[in-house]
């Protein structure tokens, strides 16, 4: 929807000339209740092929296909992804099935732009992990989230120390849960045990 995150207000302020929301995608392929990535890329290709201005074109595109709510079976891909070494992972399987369709659609998009004469740059990024049970990630990585985050923090501190040629670390933080002084609480990944 154009009103989500005030996109209909913010995008023009950022210099975007045009804005298309889900209502603009009538007739394009759907997956679940969203426009599929393939349908989204068909929309982009149609737009590019009909673009007749001399100026360069910049498109900021937010896909919808893999947006949360993986508990549905309606209008899902025919080809399923199965996780065989974990139990009760239907949400993760549904999500991974959608990701597989995203990969196929992205291949379609890049194949198209590989064949056009105009130099084209495609940048893709994600803005968050899917909301799937913590148990899935715990089993996937073989450890609890708290352990993974603590290791990642330690790795980051170690890399920073190496880059800055630091040979020691003075004044480690104080656990905010147990101290009124606060300390460097941003460095902690923990829950209060009490």
GROMACS .gro file of C-alpha atoms in nm, residues 7-146:
model
  140
    7UNK     CA    1   0.574   0.609   0.107
    8UNK     CA    2   0.325   0.824  -0.086
    9UNK     CA    3   0.457   1.127   0.106
   10UNK     CA    4   0.824   1.038   0.159
   11UNK     CA    5   0.917   0.916  -0.190
   12UNK     CA    6   0.827   1.243  -0.366
   13UNK     CA    7   1.029   1.429  -0.102
   14UNK     CA    8   1.323   1.206  -0.192
   15UNK     CA    9   1.294   1.308  -0.557
   16UNK     CA   10   1.104   1.012  -0.701
   17UNK     CA   11   0.885   1.121  -0.992
   18UNK     CA   12   0.649   0.826  -0.992
   19UNK     CA   13   0.519   0.576  -0.738
   20UNK     CA   14   0.344   0.246  -0.810
   21UNK     CA   15   0.184   0.038  -0.539
   22UNK     CA   16   0.014  -0.301  -0.550
   23UNK     CA   17  -0.294  -0.153  -0.721
   24UNK     CA   18  -0.075  -0.080  -1.025
   25UNK     CA   19   0.004  -0.449  -1.072
   26UNK     CA   20  -0.334  -0.574  -1.199
   27UNK     CA   21  -0.278  -0.855  -1.446
   28UNK     CA   22   0.070  -0.941  -1.318
   29UNK     CA   23   0.149  -1.278  -1.161
   30UNK     CA   24   0.065  -1.328  -0.793
   31UNK     CA   25   0.205  -1.561  -0.530
   32UNK     CA   26   0.010  -1.592  -0.208
   33UNK     CA   27  -0.168  -1.256  -0.175
   34UNK     CA   28   0.125  -1.057  -0.311
   35UNK     CA   29   0.266  -0.975  -0.651
   36UNK     CA   30   0.524  -1.244  -0.728
   37UNK     CA   31   0.883  -1.143  -0.791
   38UNK     CA   32   0.840  -1.262  -1.152
   39UNK     CA   33   0.529  -1.044  -1.186
   40UNK     CA   34   0.716  -0.753  -1.032
   41UNK     CA   35   1.005  -0.795  -1.275
   42UNK     CA   36   0.761  -0.821  -1.568
   43UNK     CA   37   0.621  -0.484  -1.454
   44UNK     CA   38   0.973  -0.336  -1.450
   45UNK     CA   39   1.056  -0.479  -1.793
   46UNK     CA   40   0.731  -0.342  -1.936
   47UNK     CA   41   0.811  -0.002  -1.785
   48UNK     CA   42   1.165  -0.001  -1.923
   49UNK     CA   43   1.053  -0.107  -2.269
   50UNK     CA   44   0.803   0.179  -2.278
   51UNK     CA   45   1.040   0.439  -2.132
   52UNK     CA   46   1.110   0.689  -2.409
   53UNK     CA   47   1.277   0.976  -2.229
   54UNK     CA   48   1.636   1.076  -2.294
   55UNK     CA   49   1.729   1.099  -1.926
   56UNK     CA   50   1.874   0.813  -1.723
   57UNK     CA   51   1.630   0.592  -1.538
   58UNK     CA   52   1.653   0.500  -1.170
   59UNK     CA   53   1.407   0.248  -1.027
   60UNK     CA   54   1.383   0.170  -0.658
   61UNK     CA   55   1.180  -0.148  -0.637
   62UNK     CA   56   1.052  -0.320  -0.324
   63UNK     CA   57   0.935  -0.675  -0.387
   64UNK     CA   58   0.649  -0.827  -0.191
   65UNK     CA   59   0.647  -1.199  -0.263
   66UNK     CA   60   0.849  -1.312   0.040
   67UNK     CA   61   0.690  -1.078   0.292
   68UNK     CA   62   0.598  -1.245   0.620
   69UNK     CA   63   0.312  -1.475   0.692
   70UNK     CA   64   0.452  -1.812   0.588
   71UNK     CA   65   0.172  -2.017   0.742
   72UNK     CA   66  -0.047  -2.006   0.431
   73UNK     CA   67  -0.067  -2.277   0.169
   74UNK     CA   68  -0.281  -2.071  -0.068
   75UNK     CA   69  -0.125  -1.989  -0.405
   76UNK     CA   70   0.217  -2.122  -0.304
   77UNK     CA   71   0.478  -2.250  -0.551
   78UNK     CA   72   0.409  -2.598  -0.688
   79UNK     CA   73   0.765  -2.707  -0.624
   80UNK     CA   74   0.816  -2.749  -0.249
   81UNK     CA   75   1.134  -2.723  -0.046
   82UNK     CA   76   1.164  -2.987   0.223
   83UNK     CA   77   1.389  -2.973   0.527
   84UNK     CA   78   1.461  -3.337   0.602
   85UNK     CA   79   1.688  -3.310   0.905
   86UNK     CA   80   1.460  -3.093   1.124
   87UNK     CA   81   1.109  -3.149   1.251
   88UNK     CA   82   0.809  -2.913   1.228
   89UNK     CA   83   0.968  -2.660   0.994
   90UNK     CA   84   0.671  -2.586   0.765
   91UNK     CA   85   0.715  -2.207   0.797
   92UNK     CA   86   1.081  -2.231   0.701
   93UNK     CA   87   0.996  -2.469   0.415
   94UNK     CA   88   0.734  -2.228   0.282
   95UNK     CA   89   0.975  -1.937   0.308
   96UNK     CA   90   1.256  -2.128   0.136
   97UNK     CA   91   1.016  -2.231  -0.141
   98UNK     CA   92   0.943  -1.863  -0.197
   99UNK     CA   93   1.315  -1.782  -0.195
  100UNK     CA   94   1.370  -2.046  -0.463
  101UNK     CA   95   1.107  -1.872  -0.678
  102UNK     CA   96   1.284  -1.541  -0.609
  103UNK     CA   97   1.609  -1.689  -0.738
  104UNK     CA   98   1.440  -1.803  -1.059
  105UNK     CA   99   1.275  -1.463  -1.105
  106UNK     CA  100   1.602  -1.279  -1.042
  107UNK     CA  101   1.771  -1.495  -1.305
  108UNK     CA  102   1.491  -1.395  -1.544
  109UNK     CA  103   1.544  -1.025  -1.465
  110UNK     CA  104   1.923  -1.035  -1.503
  111UNK     CA  105   1.893  -1.236  -1.826
  112UNK     CA  106   1.666  -0.970  -1.970
  113UNK     CA  107   1.896  -0.681  -1.877
  114UNK     CA  108   2.200  -0.872  -2.003
  115UNK     CA  109   2.045  -0.856  -2.350
  116UNK     CA  110   1.968  -0.482  -2.362
  117UNK     CA  111   2.209  -0.228  -2.510
  118UNK     CA  112   2.171   0.027  -2.231
  119UNK     CA  113   2.426  -0.017  -1.950
  120UNK     CA  114   2.234  -0.136  -1.646
  121UNK     CA  115   2.321  -0.175  -1.279
  122UNK     CA  116   2.106  -0.393  -1.054
  123UNK     CA  117   2.156  -0.370  -0.679
  124UNK     CA  118   1.968  -0.611  -0.455
  125UNK     CA  119   1.947  -0.608  -0.077
  126UNK     CA  120   1.731  -0.737   0.204
  127UNK     CA  121   1.618  -0.531   0.497
  128UNK     CA  122   1.550  -0.801   0.755
  129UNK     CA  123   1.547  -1.174   0.821
  130UNK     CA  124   1.221  -1.358   0.779
  131UNK     CA  125   1.011  -1.409   1.088
  132UNK     CA  126   1.054  -1.782   1.135
  133UNK     CA  127   1.077  -1.961   1.467
  134UNK     CA  128   1.396  -1.916   1.667
  135UNK     CA  129   1.412  -2.295   1.685
  136UNK     CA  130   1.481  -2.305   1.310
  137UNK     CA  131   1.783  -2.075   1.342
  138UNK     CA  132   1.904  -2.254   1.656
  139UNK     CA  133   1.901  -2.586   1.471
  140UNK     CA  134   2.043  -2.436   1.153
  141UNK     CA  135   2.344  -2.282   1.329
  142UNK     CA  136   2.373  -2.550   1.596
  143UNK     CA  137   2.353  -2.305   1.887
  144UNK     CA  138   2.111  -2.070   2.057
  145UNK     CA  139   2.069  -1.713   1.935
  146UNK     CA  140   2.236  -1.568   2.245
   0.00000   0.00000   0.00000
